[in-house]
XYZ file of C-alpha atoms in Angstrom:
319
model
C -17.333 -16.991 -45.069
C -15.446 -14.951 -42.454
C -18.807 -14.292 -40.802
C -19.622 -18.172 -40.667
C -16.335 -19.440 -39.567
C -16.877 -16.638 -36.769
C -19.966 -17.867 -35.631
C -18.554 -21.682 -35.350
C -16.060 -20.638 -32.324
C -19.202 -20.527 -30.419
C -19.409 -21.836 -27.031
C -15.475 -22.894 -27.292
C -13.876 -23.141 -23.597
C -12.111 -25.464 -21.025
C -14.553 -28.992 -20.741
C -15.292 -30.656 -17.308
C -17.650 -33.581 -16.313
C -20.912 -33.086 -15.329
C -22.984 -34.815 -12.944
C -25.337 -37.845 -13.900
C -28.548 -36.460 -12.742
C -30.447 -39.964 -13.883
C -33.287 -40.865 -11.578
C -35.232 -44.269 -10.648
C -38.337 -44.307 -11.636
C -41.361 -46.643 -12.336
C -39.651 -47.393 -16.074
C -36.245 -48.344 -17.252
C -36.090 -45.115 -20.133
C -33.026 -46.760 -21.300
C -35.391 -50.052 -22.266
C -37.937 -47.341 -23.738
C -35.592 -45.309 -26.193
C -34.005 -49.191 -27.110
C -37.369 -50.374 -28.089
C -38.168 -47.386 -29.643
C -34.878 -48.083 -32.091
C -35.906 -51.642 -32.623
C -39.747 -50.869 -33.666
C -38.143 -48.208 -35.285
C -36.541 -49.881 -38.172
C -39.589 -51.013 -39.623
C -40.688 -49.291 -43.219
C -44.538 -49.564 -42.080
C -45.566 -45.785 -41.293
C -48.589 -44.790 -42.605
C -48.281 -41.353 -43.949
C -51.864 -39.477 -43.928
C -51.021 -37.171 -46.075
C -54.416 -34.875 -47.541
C -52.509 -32.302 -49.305
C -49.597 -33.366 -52.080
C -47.476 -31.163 -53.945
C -43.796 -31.158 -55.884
C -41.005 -32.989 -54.176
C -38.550 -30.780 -52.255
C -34.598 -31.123 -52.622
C -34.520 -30.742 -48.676
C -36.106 -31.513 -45.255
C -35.318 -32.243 -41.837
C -36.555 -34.706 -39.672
C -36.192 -34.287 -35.568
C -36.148 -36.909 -33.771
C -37.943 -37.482 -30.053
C -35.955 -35.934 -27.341
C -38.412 -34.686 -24.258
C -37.553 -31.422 -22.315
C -34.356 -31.374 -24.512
C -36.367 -29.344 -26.931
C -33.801 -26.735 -26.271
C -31.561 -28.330 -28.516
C -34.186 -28.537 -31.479
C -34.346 -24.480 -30.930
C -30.880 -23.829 -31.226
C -30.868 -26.150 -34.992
C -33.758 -24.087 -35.745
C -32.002 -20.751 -35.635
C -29.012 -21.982 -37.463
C -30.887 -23.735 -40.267
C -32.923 -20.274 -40.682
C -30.245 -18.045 -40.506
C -28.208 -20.399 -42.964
C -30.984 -20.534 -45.681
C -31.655 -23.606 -45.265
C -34.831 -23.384 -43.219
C -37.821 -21.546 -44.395
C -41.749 -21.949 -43.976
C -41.947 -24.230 -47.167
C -39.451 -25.957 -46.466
C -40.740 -30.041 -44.953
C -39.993 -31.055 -41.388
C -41.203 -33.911 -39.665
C -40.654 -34.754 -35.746
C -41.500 -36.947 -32.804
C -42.673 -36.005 -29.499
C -40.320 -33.023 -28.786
C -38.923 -33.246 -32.502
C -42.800 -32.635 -33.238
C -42.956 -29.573 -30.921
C -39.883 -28.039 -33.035
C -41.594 -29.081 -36.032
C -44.671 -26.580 -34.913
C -42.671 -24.295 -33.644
C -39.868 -23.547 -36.198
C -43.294 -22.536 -38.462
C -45.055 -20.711 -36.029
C -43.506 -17.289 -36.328
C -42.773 -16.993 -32.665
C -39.240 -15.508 -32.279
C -36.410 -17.180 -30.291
C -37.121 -14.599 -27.459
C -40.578 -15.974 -27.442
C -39.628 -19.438 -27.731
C -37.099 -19.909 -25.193
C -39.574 -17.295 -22.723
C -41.915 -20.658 -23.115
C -39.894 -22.989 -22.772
C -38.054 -22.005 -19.188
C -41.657 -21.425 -18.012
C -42.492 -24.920 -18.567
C -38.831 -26.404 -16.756
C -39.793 -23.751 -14.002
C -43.623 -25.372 -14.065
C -41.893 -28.761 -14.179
C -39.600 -28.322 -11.341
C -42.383 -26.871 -9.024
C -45.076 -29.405 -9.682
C -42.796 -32.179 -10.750
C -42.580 -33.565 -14.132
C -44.536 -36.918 -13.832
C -48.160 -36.907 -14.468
C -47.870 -33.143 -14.778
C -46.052 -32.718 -18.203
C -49.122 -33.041 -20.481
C -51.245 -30.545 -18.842
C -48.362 -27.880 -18.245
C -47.665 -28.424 -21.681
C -50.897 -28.115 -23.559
C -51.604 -24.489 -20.924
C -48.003 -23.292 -22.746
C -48.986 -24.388 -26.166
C -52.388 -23.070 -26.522
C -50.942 -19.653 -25.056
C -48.430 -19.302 -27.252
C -49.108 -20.571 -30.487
C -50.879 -18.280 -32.871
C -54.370 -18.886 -33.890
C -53.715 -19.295 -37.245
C -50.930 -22.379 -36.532
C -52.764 -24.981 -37.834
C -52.884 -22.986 -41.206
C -49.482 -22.301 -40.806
C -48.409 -26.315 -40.459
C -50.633 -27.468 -42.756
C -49.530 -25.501 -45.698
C -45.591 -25.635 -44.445
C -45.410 -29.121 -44.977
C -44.812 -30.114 -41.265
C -45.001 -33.829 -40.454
C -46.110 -34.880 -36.725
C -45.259 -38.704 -35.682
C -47.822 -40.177 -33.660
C -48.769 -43.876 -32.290
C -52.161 -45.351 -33.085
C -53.606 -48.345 -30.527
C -54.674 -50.465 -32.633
C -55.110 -53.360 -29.908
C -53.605 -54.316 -26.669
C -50.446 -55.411 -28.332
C -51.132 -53.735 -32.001
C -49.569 -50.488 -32.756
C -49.514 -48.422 -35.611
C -47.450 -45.678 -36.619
C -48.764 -43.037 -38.000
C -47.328 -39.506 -39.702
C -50.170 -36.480 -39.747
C -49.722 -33.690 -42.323
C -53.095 -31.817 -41.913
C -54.771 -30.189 -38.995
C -58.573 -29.107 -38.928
C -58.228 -26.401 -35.851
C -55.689 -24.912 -33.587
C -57.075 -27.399 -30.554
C -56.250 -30.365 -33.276
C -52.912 -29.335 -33.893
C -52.496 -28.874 -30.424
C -54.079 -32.144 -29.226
C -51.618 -33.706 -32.704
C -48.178 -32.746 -30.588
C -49.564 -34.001 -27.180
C -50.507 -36.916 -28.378
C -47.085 -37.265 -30.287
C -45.624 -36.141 -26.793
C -47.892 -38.841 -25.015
C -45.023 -41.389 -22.968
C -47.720 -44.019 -21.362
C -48.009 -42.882 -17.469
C -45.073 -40.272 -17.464
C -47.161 -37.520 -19.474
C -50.352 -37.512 -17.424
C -50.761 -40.613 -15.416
C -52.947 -42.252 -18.149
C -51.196 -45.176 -20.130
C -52.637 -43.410 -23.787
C -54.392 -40.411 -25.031
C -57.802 -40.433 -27.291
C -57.029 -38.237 -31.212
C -59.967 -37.832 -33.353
C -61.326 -40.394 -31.507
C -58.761 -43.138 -31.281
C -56.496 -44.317 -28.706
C -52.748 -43.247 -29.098
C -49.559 -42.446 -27.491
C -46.151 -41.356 -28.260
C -45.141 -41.210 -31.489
C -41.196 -41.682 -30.643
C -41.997 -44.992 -29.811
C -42.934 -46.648 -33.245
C -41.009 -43.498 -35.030
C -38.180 -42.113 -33.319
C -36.426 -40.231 -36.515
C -39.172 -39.915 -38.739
C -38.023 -39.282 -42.378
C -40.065 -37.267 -44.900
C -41.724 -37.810 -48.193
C -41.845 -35.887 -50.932
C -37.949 -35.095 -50.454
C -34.838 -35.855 -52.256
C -32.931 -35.787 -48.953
C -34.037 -35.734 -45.716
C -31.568 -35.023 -42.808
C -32.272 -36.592 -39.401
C -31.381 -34.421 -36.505
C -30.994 -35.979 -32.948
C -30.201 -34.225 -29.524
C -29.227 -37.810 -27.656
C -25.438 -38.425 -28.993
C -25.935 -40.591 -32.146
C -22.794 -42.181 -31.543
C -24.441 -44.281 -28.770
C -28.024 -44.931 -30.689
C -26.273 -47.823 -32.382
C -28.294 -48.609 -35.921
C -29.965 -45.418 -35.364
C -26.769 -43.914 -36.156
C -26.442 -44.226 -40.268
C -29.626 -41.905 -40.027
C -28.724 -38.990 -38.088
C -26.549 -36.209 -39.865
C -26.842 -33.251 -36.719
C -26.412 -34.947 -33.242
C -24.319 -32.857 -30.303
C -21.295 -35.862 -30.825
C -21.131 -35.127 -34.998
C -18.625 -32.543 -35.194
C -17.110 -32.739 -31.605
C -16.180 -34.615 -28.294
C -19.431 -34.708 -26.471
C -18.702 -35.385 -22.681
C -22.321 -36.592 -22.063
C -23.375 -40.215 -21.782
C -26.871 -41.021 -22.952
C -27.864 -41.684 -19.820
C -26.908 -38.661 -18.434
C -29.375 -36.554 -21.509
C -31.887 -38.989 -20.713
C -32.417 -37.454 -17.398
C -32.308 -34.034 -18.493
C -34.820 -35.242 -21.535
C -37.206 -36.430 -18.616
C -36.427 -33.946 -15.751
C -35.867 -30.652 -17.006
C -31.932 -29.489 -16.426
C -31.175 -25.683 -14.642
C -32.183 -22.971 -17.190
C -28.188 -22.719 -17.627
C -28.081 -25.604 -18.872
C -31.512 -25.192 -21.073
C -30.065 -22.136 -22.590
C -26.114 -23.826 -22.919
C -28.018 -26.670 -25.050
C -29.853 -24.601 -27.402
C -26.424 -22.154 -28.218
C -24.746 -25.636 -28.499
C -27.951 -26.506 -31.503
C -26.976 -23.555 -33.131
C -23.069 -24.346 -33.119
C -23.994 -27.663 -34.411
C -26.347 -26.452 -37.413
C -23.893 -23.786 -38.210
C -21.148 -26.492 -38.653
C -23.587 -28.753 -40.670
C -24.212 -25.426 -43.012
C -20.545 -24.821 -43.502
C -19.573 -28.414 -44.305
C -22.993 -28.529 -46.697
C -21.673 -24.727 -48.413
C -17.811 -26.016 -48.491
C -16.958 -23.519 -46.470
C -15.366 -26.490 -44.395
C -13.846 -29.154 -46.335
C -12.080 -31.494 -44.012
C -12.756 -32.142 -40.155
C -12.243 -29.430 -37.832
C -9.673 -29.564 -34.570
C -11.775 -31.524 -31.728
C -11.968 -28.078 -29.506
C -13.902 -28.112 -25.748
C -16.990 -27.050 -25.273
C -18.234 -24.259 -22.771
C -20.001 -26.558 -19.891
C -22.980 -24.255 -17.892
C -21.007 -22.385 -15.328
C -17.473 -22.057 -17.286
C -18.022 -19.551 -19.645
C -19.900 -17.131 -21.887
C -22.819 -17.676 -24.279
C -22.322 -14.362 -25.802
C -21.278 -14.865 -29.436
């Protein structure tokens, strides 16, 4: 209990504002992640789902979130190290949440993980984001994922939220649970990744030989089945997702003052923030499963003093 409670004073320190580092661009993302909510709330999702088996007690859902995939890493470690996070148990994500999904099954270690993920912001910030993310991305991918990955997802229950074209003004959500090849499970998260334009400059990517494109937009928390409870885990603050809200149990704003607006995470989720800050947000993921764990064990029974949080540039990471 000590050893938890220790662990929870992570990344405590004086707060200050940040920057907004929002850009113009040839989209309004704030009109994206709204309609994203609003298709969102429909029960229609079409699970393809080729392998059943006995309900689980417990799984985690992770919602879309771009380059703040950091985040995602840092819940990772915490649910693992906690118990609560193990290769049978389900997850299910869109876009980035699907990349965590992968990942968090993959056997990489957090060394490896966050070596892959700078490499991409660095890629990002050289090249530029737009029109180069999907390509960057699927180079990282299929050099770091084991061979054997597909295997790995298919039998650890992990759920990837993608968008089927049905017609020009037809979509379909979709939820994939199986995965032939490592290409297809590759070619599964960029496709779930897929924002029209932004990822490649092509409005939709073909899967097994059908049109589709981001899966955040018709499924931006996707829930599991099978499960008697399924957490939803965000990295935007949930407090400002408005009916999105009742569904997200982890968000950075659950447990503490977050001095962020969503704006202001929007731009890092679409241009990728200083490796400080990459690295701050996945130690912050870890606080923020570690507090989840303690309130789920007891160890925490009422809400905990609102303390600041270490900004990039005002203190240590080092536990």
């Amino acid at each position: 209990m000590l050893g938890a409670a220790r662990r929870l004073n992570l990344c405590h320190a004086s707060s200050k504002q940040s920057k907004t580092l929002c850009r113009k661009s040839w989209m309004n993302p704030l009109l994206l992640l709204r309609g994203r909510s609003a298709i969102h709330s429909s029960n229609n999702v079409e699970q393809l789902l080729e392998v059943s088996g006995p309900s689980s007690p417990l799984g985690f859902g992770f919602s879309a979130g771009g380059l703040l995939f950091p985040y995602y890493q840092g819940i990772v470690e915490g649910l693992q190290e906690e118990g609560f996070l193990s290769h049978d148990t389900p997850v299910a994500g869109a876009s980035a949440g699907s990349l965590i999904a992968a990942c968090a099954k993959s056997g990489l270690t957090q060394e490896e993980l966050l070596d892959a993920l700078l490499r991409l912001a660095r890629d990002c910030r050289r090249l530029g984001t737009r029109k180069n993310l999907g390509p960057l991305l699927k180079d990282i991918l299929l050099d770091v994922l084991p061979d054997d990955i597909h295997e790995r997802c298919t039998s650890g229950n992990v759920h990837i939220a993608v968008t089927e074209v049905q017609s020009r003004f037809k979509f379909r959500p979709v939820v994939l649970n199986s995965f032939l090849s490592k290409e297809d499970l590759v070619e599964a998260l960029l496709t779930s990744c897929h924002i029209p334009w932004y990822f490649n400059g092509k409005p939709t990517t073909v899967f097994r030989e059908i049109p589709h494109f981001d899966g955040g937009f018709t499924n931006f928390l996707p829930t599991l089945p099978g499960v008697e409870e399924s957490i939803g885990v965000c990295c935007f603050p949930a407090g400002q997702l408005g009916g999105l809200r009742s569904k997200i149990q982890i968000a950075p704003d659950t447990y503490e003052p977050w001095p962020y607006t969503f704006r202001q995470m929007l731009s890092w989720a679409l241009e990728p923030a200083d490796d400080e800050v990459l690295i701050w947000l996945m130690y912050k993921g870890k606080r923020d499963a570690l507090t989840w764990s303690a309130y789920r064990k007891g160890i925490l029974q009422a809400p905990s003093p609102e303390p600041s949080l270490v900004l990039p540039g005002s203190g240590s990471f080092d536990e």
